[in-house]
Amino acid sequence: MAAAPPESQRQRPLWAVATLSVCTLGLYLLWWIGASWAEMKRELRDEGMHPFWHAVSLIVPIYGLFRVHAHYATINTMLTATGASLRLRPGVMVVLVVLFGVLNRIVREDIPAVVWVPLALVATACAAGMVVHGQRGLNTYFQSLPDRTITPRVHPVEWIVIVVGAIIWVLALIGSSIPDEPASGTFV
């Protein structure tokens, strides 16, 4: 028998999941998929849900797209059960994850910074949009439960990731603004 869901639930603020997505160049999406699946597993008391494998499935071509759809559809099912009016858009999330993957593939090529920085920003925005959309659904679900205390907070590890990620972004932007070759007539 599965354990009962907790009476207190940590709610991830939307600004925090968006910032974590940006600071990790979209990699937070994989962690969030697993962590949110674990929350849904506890909530639904479904031992057949495997958060680690669910997150890893995102890197499996084609199959991962079905798992993304299932993830957001499951949140919709939970929202429907509470009577919440919010509905997520699983199909749009599939399109965003495809765009995220294609852009990330292009960014890994040897292309000038003037090209890869904007592409990386768009790819990161896709991942951030997916995480924020899903987290909004989960937050709405937990807020609609009468027997829960909702505590919005950012975990200390998440704060560390935000700081380190911000430093990396600043360094990447500075590095991308430095010319590859010295201008003619200058001495090195």
Short mmCIF file of N, CA and C in Angstrom, two decimals:
data_model
loop_
_atom_site.label_atom_id
_atom_site.label_comp_id
_atom_site.label_asym_id
_atom_site.label_seq_id
_atom_site.Cartn_x
_atom_site.Cartn_y
_atom_site.Cartn_z
N MET A 1 0.85 -1.19 0.00
CA MET A 1 0.00 0.00 0.00
C MET A 1 0.88 1.24 0.00
N ALA A 2 0.57 2.18 -0.82
CA ALA A 2 1.35 3.41 -0.94
C ALA A 2 1.07 4.34 0.23
N ALA A 3 2.08 5.10 0.59
CA ALA A 3 1.94 6.06 1.68
C ALA A 3 0.99 7.18 1.27
N ALA A 4 0.35 7.75 2.27
CA ALA A 4 -0.55 8.88 2.01
C ALA A 4 0.26 10.10 1.58
N PRO A 5 -0.31 10.93 0.74
CA PRO A 5 0.37 12.16 0.35
C PRO A 5 0.63 13.04 1.58
N PRO A 6 1.66 13.86 1.55
CA PRO A 6 1.97 14.71 2.71
C PRO A 6 0.88 15.76 2.94
N GLU A 7 0.75 16.18 4.22
CA GLU A 7 -0.21 17.23 4.54
C GLU A 7 0.35 18.60 4.17
N SER A 8 1.68 18.70 4.10
CA SER A 8 2.32 19.93 3.71
C SER A 8 3.06 19.70 2.39
N GLN A 9 2.96 20.63 1.50
CA GLN A 9 3.55 20.47 0.17
C GLN A 9 4.39 21.69 -0.15
N ARG A 10 5.66 21.46 -0.54
CA ARG A 10 6.51 22.57 -0.97
C ARG A 10 6.09 22.96 -2.38
N GLN A 11 5.77 24.19 -2.55
CA GLN A 11 5.37 24.71 -3.87
C GLN A 11 6.56 25.44 -4.46
N ARG A 12 6.90 25.09 -5.69
CA ARG A 12 7.98 25.80 -6.37
C ARG A 12 7.42 27.08 -6.99
N PRO A 13 7.97 28.23 -6.61
CA PRO A 13 7.52 29.48 -7.23
C PRO A 13 7.84 29.47 -8.73
N LEU A 14 6.96 30.05 -9.53
CA LEU A 14 7.15 30.05 -10.98
C LEU A 14 8.42 30.80 -11.38
N TRP A 15 8.73 31.89 -10.69
CA TRP A 15 9.95 32.64 -11.02
C TRP A 15 11.18 31.76 -10.79
N ALA A 16 11.12 30.90 -9.76
CA ALA A 16 12.27 30.05 -9.44
C ALA A 16 12.49 28.99 -10.51
N VAL A 17 11.41 28.34 -10.96
CA VAL A 17 11.60 27.29 -11.98
C VAL A 17 12.02 27.91 -13.31
N ALA A 18 11.53 29.11 -13.61
CA ALA A 18 11.97 29.79 -14.84
C ALA A 18 13.45 30.15 -14.74
N THR A 19 13.86 30.69 -13.61
CA THR A 19 15.26 31.06 -13.41
C THR A 19 16.16 29.84 -13.44
N LEU A 20 15.74 28.76 -12.80
CA LEU A 20 16.54 27.53 -12.82
C LEU A 20 16.67 26.99 -14.25
N SER A 21 15.62 27.10 -15.02
CA SER A 21 15.68 26.65 -16.42
C SER A 21 16.69 27.47 -17.20
N VAL A 22 16.66 28.78 -17.01
CA VAL A 22 17.58 29.65 -17.73
C VAL A 22 19.02 29.43 -17.26
N CYS A 23 19.21 29.36 -15.95
CA CYS A 23 20.56 29.22 -15.40
C CYS A 23 21.22 27.89 -15.76
N THR A 24 20.43 26.89 -16.09
CA THR A 24 20.99 25.58 -16.45
C THR A 24 20.92 25.32 -17.95
N LEU A 25 20.63 26.37 -18.72
CA LEU A 25 20.49 26.24 -20.17
C LEU A 25 19.44 25.20 -20.56
N GLY A 26 18.41 25.08 -19.75
CA GLY A 26 17.32 24.16 -20.06
C GLY A 26 17.46 22.78 -19.46
N LEU A 27 18.60 22.46 -18.87
CA LEU A 27 18.78 21.12 -18.30
C LEU A 27 17.88 20.88 -17.09
N TYR A 28 17.46 21.94 -16.44
CA TYR A 28 16.54 21.81 -15.30
C TYR A 28 15.27 21.07 -15.70
N LEU A 29 14.91 21.16 -16.97
CA LEU A 29 13.71 20.47 -17.47
C LEU A 29 13.77 18.98 -17.13
N LEU A 30 14.90 18.34 -17.36
CA LEU A 30 15.03 16.91 -17.06
C LEU A 30 14.81 16.65 -15.57
N TRP A 31 15.45 17.46 -14.73
CA TRP A 31 15.29 17.27 -13.29
C TRP A 31 13.85 17.52 -12.89
N TRP A 32 13.25 18.59 -13.41
CA TRP A 32 11.88 18.93 -13.04
C TRP A 32 10.91 17.83 -13.45
N ILE A 33 11.10 17.25 -14.63
CA ILE A 33 10.22 16.16 -15.09
C ILE A 33 10.26 15.02 -14.08
N GLY A 34 11.45 14.64 -13.63
CA GLY A 34 11.57 13.56 -12.65
C GLY A 34 10.99 13.94 -11.30
N ALA A 35 11.34 15.13 -10.81
CA ALA A 35 10.86 15.56 -9.49
C ALA A 35 9.35 15.73 -9.46
N SER A 36 8.80 16.32 -10.50
CA SER A 36 7.34 16.51 -10.51
C SER A 36 6.62 15.18 -10.69
N TRP A 37 7.23 14.23 -11.43
CA TRP A 37 6.64 12.89 -11.58
C TRP A 37 6.63 12.19 -10.22
N ALA A 38 7.68 12.41 -9.42
CA ALA A 38 7.74 11.83 -8.07
C ALA A 38 6.63 12.42 -7.20
N GLU A 39 6.39 13.71 -7.32
CA GLU A 39 5.30 14.34 -6.57
C GLU A 39 3.95 13.77 -7.00
N MET A 40 3.78 13.60 -8.30
CA MET A 40 2.51 13.05 -8.80
C MET A 40 2.36 11.60 -8.36
N LYS A 41 3.45 10.86 -8.34
CA LYS A 41 3.41 9.46 -7.89
C LYS A 41 2.91 9.38 -6.45
N ARG A 42 3.46 10.24 -5.57
CA ARG A 42 3.01 10.26 -4.17
C ARG A 42 1.55 10.66 -4.08
N GLU A 43 1.19 11.67 -4.85
CA GLU A 43 -0.17 12.19 -4.79
C GLU A 43 -1.19 11.18 -5.30
N LEU A 44 -0.85 10.50 -6.38
CA LEU A 44 -1.76 9.52 -6.99
C LEU A 44 -1.63 8.14 -6.36
N ARG A 45 -0.61 7.97 -5.53
CA ARG A 45 -0.33 6.68 -4.88
C ARG A 45 -0.19 5.58 -5.93
N ASP A 46 0.58 5.88 -6.95
CA ASP A 46 0.77 4.96 -8.07
C ASP A 46 2.20 4.44 -8.09
N GLU A 47 2.38 3.23 -7.61
CA GLU A 47 3.72 2.63 -7.57
C GLU A 47 4.26 2.30 -8.95
N GLY A 48 3.41 2.34 -9.96
CA GLY A 48 3.85 2.08 -11.33
C GLY A 48 4.54 3.27 -11.99
N MET A 49 4.56 4.40 -11.30
CA MET A 49 5.23 5.59 -11.84
C MET A 49 6.68 5.57 -11.37
N HIS A 50 7.62 5.68 -12.31
CA HIS A 50 9.05 5.62 -12.00
C HIS A 50 9.71 6.93 -12.42
N PRO A 51 9.88 7.86 -11.46
CA PRO A 51 10.37 9.20 -11.80
C PRO A 51 11.72 9.23 -12.54
N PHE A 52 12.68 8.43 -12.10
CA PHE A 52 13.99 8.45 -12.76
C PHE A 52 13.86 8.05 -14.22
N TRP A 53 13.19 6.92 -14.47
CA TRP A 53 13.05 6.44 -15.84
C TRP A 53 12.17 7.36 -16.68
N HIS A 54 11.21 7.97 -16.03
CA HIS A 54 10.35 8.93 -16.73
C HIS A 54 11.19 10.11 -17.24
N ALA A 55 12.08 10.62 -16.39
CA ALA A 55 12.94 11.74 -16.80
C ALA A 55 13.92 11.30 -17.88
N VAL A 56 14.52 10.13 -17.72
CA VAL A 56 15.49 9.63 -18.71
C VAL A 56 14.81 9.40 -20.06
N SER A 57 13.53 9.05 -20.03
CA SER A 57 12.82 8.78 -21.29
C SER A 57 12.79 9.98 -22.23
N LEU A 58 13.00 11.18 -21.69
CA LEU A 58 12.99 12.37 -22.54
C LEU A 58 14.10 12.35 -23.58
N ILE A 59 15.18 11.63 -23.32
CA ILE A 59 16.28 11.61 -24.28
C ILE A 59 16.13 10.49 -25.31
N VAL A 60 15.09 9.68 -25.18
CA VAL A 60 14.84 8.60 -26.14
C VAL A 60 14.05 9.18 -27.31
N PRO A 61 14.61 9.10 -28.53
CA PRO A 61 13.90 9.66 -29.68
C PRO A 61 12.49 9.09 -29.82
N ILE A 62 11.57 9.89 -30.20
CA ILE A 62 10.15 9.61 -30.42
C ILE A 62 9.44 9.23 -29.12
N TYR A 63 9.90 8.18 -28.43
CA TYR A 63 9.25 7.74 -27.20
C TYR A 63 9.18 8.89 -26.18
N GLY A 64 10.25 9.68 -26.10
CA GLY A 64 10.26 10.79 -25.16
C GLY A 64 9.14 11.78 -25.40
N LEU A 65 8.76 11.94 -26.66
CA LEU A 65 7.66 12.86 -26.98
C LEU A 65 6.34 12.37 -26.38
N PHE A 66 6.14 11.06 -26.43
CA PHE A 66 4.93 10.49 -25.82
C PHE A 66 4.94 10.67 -24.31
N ARG A 67 6.13 10.56 -23.71
CA ARG A 67 6.24 10.73 -22.26
C ARG A 67 5.99 12.18 -21.86
N VAL A 68 6.46 13.12 -22.67
CA VAL A 68 6.17 14.54 -22.39
C VAL A 68 4.66 14.76 -22.42
N HIS A 69 4.01 14.23 -23.44
CA HIS A 69 2.55 14.37 -23.53
C HIS A 69 1.88 13.74 -22.31
N ALA A 70 2.31 12.55 -21.94
CA ALA A 70 1.73 11.86 -20.78
C ALA A 70 1.93 12.65 -19.49
N HIS A 71 3.07 13.30 -19.37
CA HIS A 71 3.38 14.07 -18.17
C HIS A 71 2.35 15.19 -17.97
N TYR A 72 2.15 15.98 -19.01
CA TYR A 72 1.23 17.10 -18.91
C TYR A 72 -0.23 16.64 -18.89
N ALA A 73 -0.53 15.53 -19.55
CA ALA A 73 -1.89 14.97 -19.50
C ALA A 73 -2.20 14.49 -18.08
N THR A 74 -1.20 13.93 -17.40
CA THR A 74 -1.41 13.48 -16.02
C THR A 74 -1.71 14.66 -15.10
N ILE A 75 -0.99 15.75 -15.29
CA ILE A 75 -1.28 16.96 -14.50
C ILE A 75 -2.71 17.43 -14.79
N ASN A 76 -3.13 17.38 -16.05
CA ASN A 76 -4.51 17.75 -16.40
C ASN A 76 -5.52 16.86 -15.68
N THR A 77 -5.25 15.56 -15.63
CA THR A 77 -6.14 14.62 -14.93
C THR A 77 -6.26 15.01 -13.46
N MET A 78 -5.13 15.36 -12.85
CA MET A 78 -5.15 15.77 -11.45
C MET A 78 -5.93 17.07 -11.26
N LEU A 79 -5.75 18.01 -12.18
CA LEU A 79 -6.50 19.27 -12.10
C LEU A 79 -8.00 19.04 -12.24
N THR A 80 -8.38 18.15 -13.15
CA THR A 80 -9.80 17.83 -13.35
C THR A 80 -10.39 17.24 -12.08
N ALA A 81 -9.63 16.37 -11.41
CA ALA A 81 -10.12 15.71 -10.20
C ALA A 81 -10.41 16.70 -9.08
N THR A 82 -9.71 17.83 -9.05
CA THR A 82 -9.95 18.82 -7.99
C THR A 82 -10.98 19.86 -8.39
N GLY A 83 -11.40 19.84 -9.65
CA GLY A 83 -12.36 20.83 -10.11
C GLY A 83 -11.71 22.14 -10.54
N ALA A 84 -10.39 22.18 -10.59
CA ALA A 84 -9.70 23.40 -11.02
C ALA A 84 -10.01 23.66 -12.49
N SER A 85 -10.10 24.91 -12.85
CA SER A 85 -10.44 25.25 -14.24
C SER A 85 -9.22 25.28 -15.16
N LEU A 86 -8.03 25.39 -14.62
CA LEU A 86 -6.82 25.45 -15.44
C LEU A 86 -6.60 24.13 -16.17
N ARG A 87 -6.22 24.20 -17.42
CA ARG A 87 -5.86 23.02 -18.21
C ARG A 87 -4.55 23.30 -18.92
N LEU A 88 -3.68 22.32 -18.91
CA LEU A 88 -2.40 22.43 -19.59
C LEU A 88 -2.56 22.00 -21.04
N ARG A 89 -1.55 22.24 -21.85
CA ARG A 89 -1.60 21.94 -23.28
C ARG A 89 -0.50 20.95 -23.62
N PRO A 90 -0.74 19.65 -23.44
CA PRO A 90 0.29 18.64 -23.70
C PRO A 90 0.85 18.68 -25.12
N GLY A 91 0.01 18.93 -26.11
CA GLY A 91 0.48 18.97 -27.50
C GLY A 91 1.46 20.11 -27.74
N VAL A 92 1.19 21.26 -27.15
CA VAL A 92 2.10 22.40 -27.28
C VAL A 92 3.43 22.08 -26.60
N MET A 93 3.37 21.36 -25.48
CA MET A 93 4.61 20.99 -24.78
C MET A 93 5.46 20.05 -25.63
N VAL A 94 4.82 19.17 -26.38
CA VAL A 94 5.55 18.27 -27.29
C VAL A 94 6.26 19.10 -28.36
N VAL A 95 5.57 20.08 -28.91
CA VAL A 95 6.18 20.96 -29.93
C VAL A 95 7.38 21.70 -29.32
N LEU A 96 7.23 22.20 -28.10
CA LEU A 96 8.32 22.92 -27.46
C LEU A 96 9.52 22.03 -27.20
N VAL A 97 9.28 20.78 -26.79
CA VAL A 97 10.42 19.90 -26.52
C VAL A 97 11.13 19.53 -27.82
N VAL A 98 10.40 19.41 -28.92
CA VAL A 98 11.03 19.16 -30.23
C VAL A 98 11.89 20.37 -30.61
N LEU A 99 11.34 21.56 -30.47
CA LEU A 99 12.08 22.78 -30.79
C LEU A 99 13.32 22.90 -29.91
N PHE A 100 13.17 22.60 -28.63
CA PHE A 100 14.29 22.62 -27.68
C PHE A 100 15.40 21.67 -28.15
N GLY A 101 15.03 20.47 -28.54
CA GLY A 101 16.01 19.49 -28.99
C GLY A 101 16.72 19.90 -30.27
N VAL A 102 15.96 20.41 -31.23
CA VAL A 102 16.55 20.83 -32.51
C VAL A 102 17.52 22.00 -32.28
N LEU A 103 17.10 22.98 -31.52
CA LEU A 103 17.96 24.13 -31.26
C LEU A 103 19.21 23.74 -30.49
N ASN A 104 19.07 22.85 -29.53
CA ASN A 104 20.25 22.39 -28.79
C ASN A 104 21.23 21.66 -29.69
N ARG A 105 20.71 20.93 -30.64
CA ARG A 105 21.59 20.23 -31.60
C ARG A 105 22.36 21.23 -32.45
N ILE A 106 21.68 22.28 -32.90
CA ILE A 106 22.34 23.31 -33.71
C ILE A 106 23.39 24.05 -32.89
N VAL A 107 23.06 24.36 -31.64
CA VAL A 107 23.97 25.11 -30.76
C VAL A 107 25.28 24.34 -30.52
N ARG A 108 25.23 23.03 -30.56
CA ARG A 108 26.44 22.23 -30.33
C ARG A 108 27.40 22.25 -31.51
N GLU A 109 26.95 22.75 -32.64
CA GLU A 109 27.82 22.84 -33.82
C GLU A 109 28.81 23.99 -33.63
N ASP A 110 29.86 23.97 -34.42
CA ASP A 110 30.87 25.02 -34.37
C ASP A 110 30.36 26.22 -35.17
N ILE A 111 29.61 27.06 -34.48
CA ILE A 111 29.03 28.24 -35.14
C ILE A 111 29.44 29.48 -34.35
N PRO A 112 29.44 30.63 -34.99
CA PRO A 112 29.84 31.86 -34.30
C PRO A 112 28.92 32.18 -33.11
N ALA A 113 29.50 32.83 -32.12
CA ALA A 113 28.74 33.19 -30.92
C ALA A 113 27.54 34.06 -31.26
N VAL A 114 27.66 34.88 -32.28
CA VAL A 114 26.55 35.75 -32.67
C VAL A 114 25.34 34.93 -33.10
N VAL A 115 25.56 33.67 -33.47
CA VAL A 115 24.46 32.78 -33.85
C VAL A 115 24.05 31.90 -32.68
N TRP A 116 25.03 31.30 -31.98
CA TRP A 116 24.66 30.32 -30.96
C TRP A 116 24.04 30.95 -29.73
N VAL A 117 24.43 32.16 -29.36
CA VAL A 117 23.85 32.78 -28.16
C VAL A 117 22.34 33.00 -28.33
N PRO A 118 21.87 33.61 -29.42
CA PRO A 118 20.41 33.75 -29.57
C PRO A 118 19.68 32.40 -29.65
N LEU A 119 20.29 31.42 -30.34
CA LEU A 119 19.66 30.10 -30.43
C LEU A 119 19.58 29.44 -29.06
N ALA A 120 20.65 29.59 -28.28
CA ALA A 120 20.65 29.03 -26.92
C ALA A 120 19.59 29.70 -26.06
N LEU A 121 19.41 31.00 -26.25
CA LEU A 121 18.38 31.71 -25.49
C LEU A 121 16.98 31.23 -25.86
N VAL A 122 16.73 31.01 -27.15
CA VAL A 122 15.42 30.52 -27.58
C VAL A 122 15.20 29.10 -27.06
N ALA A 123 16.22 28.24 -27.15
CA ALA A 123 16.10 26.87 -26.64
C ALA A 123 15.80 26.88 -25.15
N THR A 124 16.51 27.73 -24.43
CA THR A 124 16.31 27.84 -22.99
C THR A 124 14.91 28.36 -22.68
N ALA A 125 14.43 29.29 -23.48
CA ALA A 125 13.06 29.81 -23.29
C ALA A 125 12.03 28.70 -23.50
N CYS A 126 12.28 27.81 -24.45
CA CYS A 126 11.37 26.67 -24.68
C CYS A 126 11.30 25.80 -23.43
N ALA A 127 12.47 25.46 -22.89
CA ALA A 127 12.51 24.62 -21.68
C ALA A 127 11.86 25.34 -20.51
N ALA A 128 12.17 26.62 -20.35
CA ALA A 128 11.58 27.38 -19.24
C ALA A 128 10.06 27.45 -19.38
N GLY A 129 9.58 27.65 -20.60
CA GLY A 129 8.14 27.68 -20.82
C GLY A 129 7.47 26.38 -20.45
N MET A 130 8.12 25.27 -20.79
CA MET A 130 7.56 23.96 -20.45
C MET A 130 7.48 23.77 -18.94
N VAL A 131 8.57 24.13 -18.25
CA VAL A 131 8.61 23.93 -16.79
C VAL A 131 7.61 24.85 -16.10
N VAL A 132 7.57 26.11 -16.50
CA VAL A 132 6.63 27.05 -15.88
C VAL A 132 5.19 26.61 -16.11
N HIS A 133 4.88 26.18 -17.32
CA HIS A 133 3.52 25.73 -17.65
C HIS A 133 3.12 24.54 -16.76
N GLY A 134 4.00 23.57 -16.65
CA GLY A 134 3.71 22.41 -15.82
C GLY A 134 3.65 22.74 -14.34
N GLN A 135 4.58 23.57 -13.88
CA GLN A 135 4.59 23.93 -12.46
C GLN A 135 3.36 24.74 -12.09
N ARG A 136 2.91 25.59 -13.01
CA ARG A 136 1.67 26.34 -12.76
C ARG A 136 0.52 25.36 -12.54
N GLY A 137 0.47 24.31 -13.35
CA GLY A 137 -0.56 23.29 -13.17
C GLY A 137 -0.46 22.58 -11.84
N LEU A 138 0.75 22.19 -11.45
CA LEU A 138 0.93 21.52 -10.16
C LEU A 138 0.61 22.45 -9.00
N ASN A 139 1.07 23.70 -9.08
CA ASN A 139 0.77 24.65 -8.01
C ASN A 139 -0.74 24.85 -7.87
N THR A 140 -1.43 24.97 -9.00
CA THR A 140 -2.89 25.12 -8.97
C THR A 140 -3.54 23.90 -8.34
N TYR A 141 -3.05 22.72 -8.70
CA TYR A 141 -3.59 21.48 -8.14
C TYR A 141 -3.44 21.48 -6.62
N PHE A 142 -2.22 21.73 -6.13
CA PHE A 142 -1.99 21.67 -4.69
C PHE A 142 -2.75 22.76 -3.95
N GLN A 143 -2.90 23.93 -4.55
CA GLN A 143 -3.65 25.01 -3.91
C GLN A 143 -5.14 24.70 -3.83
N SER A 144 -5.62 23.84 -4.71
CA SER A 144 -7.05 23.53 -4.72
C SER A 144 -7.41 22.40 -3.75
N LEU A 145 -6.42 21.81 -3.09
CA LEU A 145 -6.69 20.76 -2.12
C LEU A 145 -6.98 21.38 -0.76
N PRO A 146 -8.13 21.07 -0.18
CA PRO A 146 -8.51 21.73 1.08
C PRO A 146 -7.69 21.27 2.29
N ASP A 147 -7.09 20.09 2.22
CA ASP A 147 -6.41 19.54 3.39
C ASP A 147 -4.89 19.75 3.36
N ARG A 148 -4.42 20.70 2.58
CA ARG A 148 -2.98 20.90 2.42
C ARG A 148 -2.53 22.27 2.89
N THR A 149 -1.34 22.29 3.44
CA THR A 149 -0.65 23.54 3.71
C THR A 149 0.39 23.69 2.61
N ILE A 150 0.29 24.75 1.86
CA ILE A 150 1.20 24.99 0.74
C ILE A 150 2.28 25.97 1.19
N THR A 151 3.53 25.57 1.03
CA THR A 151 4.65 26.40 1.43
C THR A 151 5.49 26.75 0.21
N PRO A 152 5.33 27.95 -0.34
CA PRO A 152 6.18 28.32 -1.48
C PRO A 152 7.58 28.67 -0.99
N ARG A 153 8.57 27.95 -1.51
CA ARG A 153 9.95 28.26 -1.13
C ARG A 153 10.91 27.68 -2.16
N VAL A 154 12.11 28.22 -2.13
CA VAL A 154 13.18 27.76 -3.00
C VAL A 154 14.16 26.99 -2.12
N HIS A 155 14.51 25.79 -2.52
CA HIS A 155 15.44 24.94 -1.78
C HIS A 155 16.84 25.56 -1.83
N PRO A 156 17.64 25.42 -0.75
CA PRO A 156 19.01 25.97 -0.76
C PRO A 156 19.86 25.50 -1.95
N VAL A 157 19.72 24.26 -2.35
CA VAL A 157 20.48 23.77 -3.51
C VAL A 157 20.05 24.52 -4.77
N GLU A 158 18.77 24.83 -4.87
CA GLU A 158 18.29 25.58 -6.03
C GLU A 158 18.89 26.99 -6.06
N TRP A 159 19.05 27.59 -4.87
CA TRP A 159 19.69 28.91 -4.81
C TRP A 159 21.13 28.83 -5.32
N ILE A 160 21.84 27.78 -4.94
CA ILE A 160 23.23 27.59 -5.39
C ILE A 160 23.27 27.46 -6.91
N VAL A 161 22.36 26.65 -7.46
CA VAL A 161 22.31 26.47 -8.92
C VAL A 161 22.02 27.80 -9.61
N ILE A 162 21.13 28.59 -9.05
CA ILE A 162 20.80 29.89 -9.64
C ILE A 162 22.04 30.79 -9.67
N VAL A 163 22.77 30.86 -8.56
CA VAL A 163 23.96 31.72 -8.50
C VAL A 163 25.03 31.24 -9.47
N VAL A 164 25.35 29.95 -9.44
CA VAL A 164 26.38 29.41 -10.34
C VAL A 164 25.95 29.58 -11.80
N GLY A 165 24.69 29.29 -12.10
CA GLY A 165 24.20 29.44 -13.46
C GLY A 165 24.25 30.87 -13.95
N ALA A 166 23.92 31.81 -13.07
CA ALA A 166 23.98 33.22 -13.45
C ALA A 166 25.42 33.63 -13.77
N ILE A 167 26.37 33.14 -12.99
CA ILE A 167 27.78 33.43 -13.25
C ILE A 167 28.20 32.86 -14.60
N ILE A 168 27.79 31.64 -14.88
CA ILE A 168 28.13 31.01 -16.17
C ILE A 168 27.53 31.80 -17.33
N TRP A 169 26.28 32.23 -17.20
CA TRP A 169 25.65 33.03 -18.27
C TRP A 169 26.40 34.34 -18.48
N VAL A 170 26.76 35.01 -17.40
CA VAL A 170 27.49 36.28 -17.53
C VAL A 170 28.82 36.04 -18.23
N LEU A 171 29.55 35.00 -17.82
CA LEU A 171 30.83 34.70 -18.46
C LEU A 171 30.65 34.34 -19.93
N ALA A 172 29.60 33.58 -20.25
CA ALA A 172 29.34 33.21 -21.66
C ALA A 172 29.02 34.45 -22.49
N LEU A 173 28.23 35.35 -21.94
CA LEU A 173 27.89 36.56 -22.69
C LEU A 173 29.11 37.47 -22.87
N ILE A 174 29.94 37.56 -21.84
CA ILE A 174 31.18 38.34 -21.96
C ILE A 174 32.09 37.69 -23.00
N GLY A 175 32.23 36.37 -22.91
CA GLY A 175 33.09 35.65 -23.86
C GLY A 175 32.61 35.77 -25.28
N SER A 176 31.30 35.80 -25.47
CA SER A 176 30.78 35.89 -26.83
C SER A 176 30.95 37.29 -27.42
N SER A 177 31.19 38.28 -26.58
CA SER A 177 31.37 39.64 -27.08
C SER A 177 32.83 39.96 -27.39
N ILE A 178 33.75 39.08 -27.02
CA ILE A 178 35.17 39.28 -27.31
C ILE A 178 35.43 38.80 -28.73
N PRO A 179 36.05 39.64 -29.56
CA PRO A 179 36.31 39.22 -30.94
C PRO A 179 37.28 38.04 -31.00
N ASP A 180 37.07 37.18 -32.01
CA ASP A 180 37.93 36.01 -32.18
C ASP A 180 39.32 36.40 -32.65
N GLU A 181 39.40 37.41 -33.48
CA GLU A 181 40.68 37.85 -34.03
C GLU A 181 40.87 39.31 -33.68
N PRO A 182 42.13 39.70 -33.42
CA PRO A 182 42.35 41.12 -33.17
C PRO A 182 42.10 41.93 -34.45
N ALA A 183 41.63 43.13 -34.28
CA ALA A 183 41.38 44.00 -35.43
C ALA A 183 42.70 44.32 -36.12
N SER A 184 42.66 44.56 -37.41
CA SER A 184 43.88 44.85 -38.16
C SER A 184 44.54 46.12 -37.62
N GLY A 185 45.86 46.08 -37.56
CA GLY A 185 46.61 47.23 -37.09
C GLY A 185 46.85 47.23 -35.60
N THR A 186 46.34 46.22 -34.88
CA THR A 186 46.61 46.14 -33.45
C THR A 186 47.68 45.10 -33.21
N PHE A 187 48.39 45.27 -32.14
CA PHE A 187 49.47 44.34 -31.80
C PHE A 187 49.04 43.49 -30.62
N VAL A 188 49.43 42.25 -30.68
CA VAL A 188 49.06 41.33 -29.60
C VAL A 188 50.27 41.00 -28.79
#
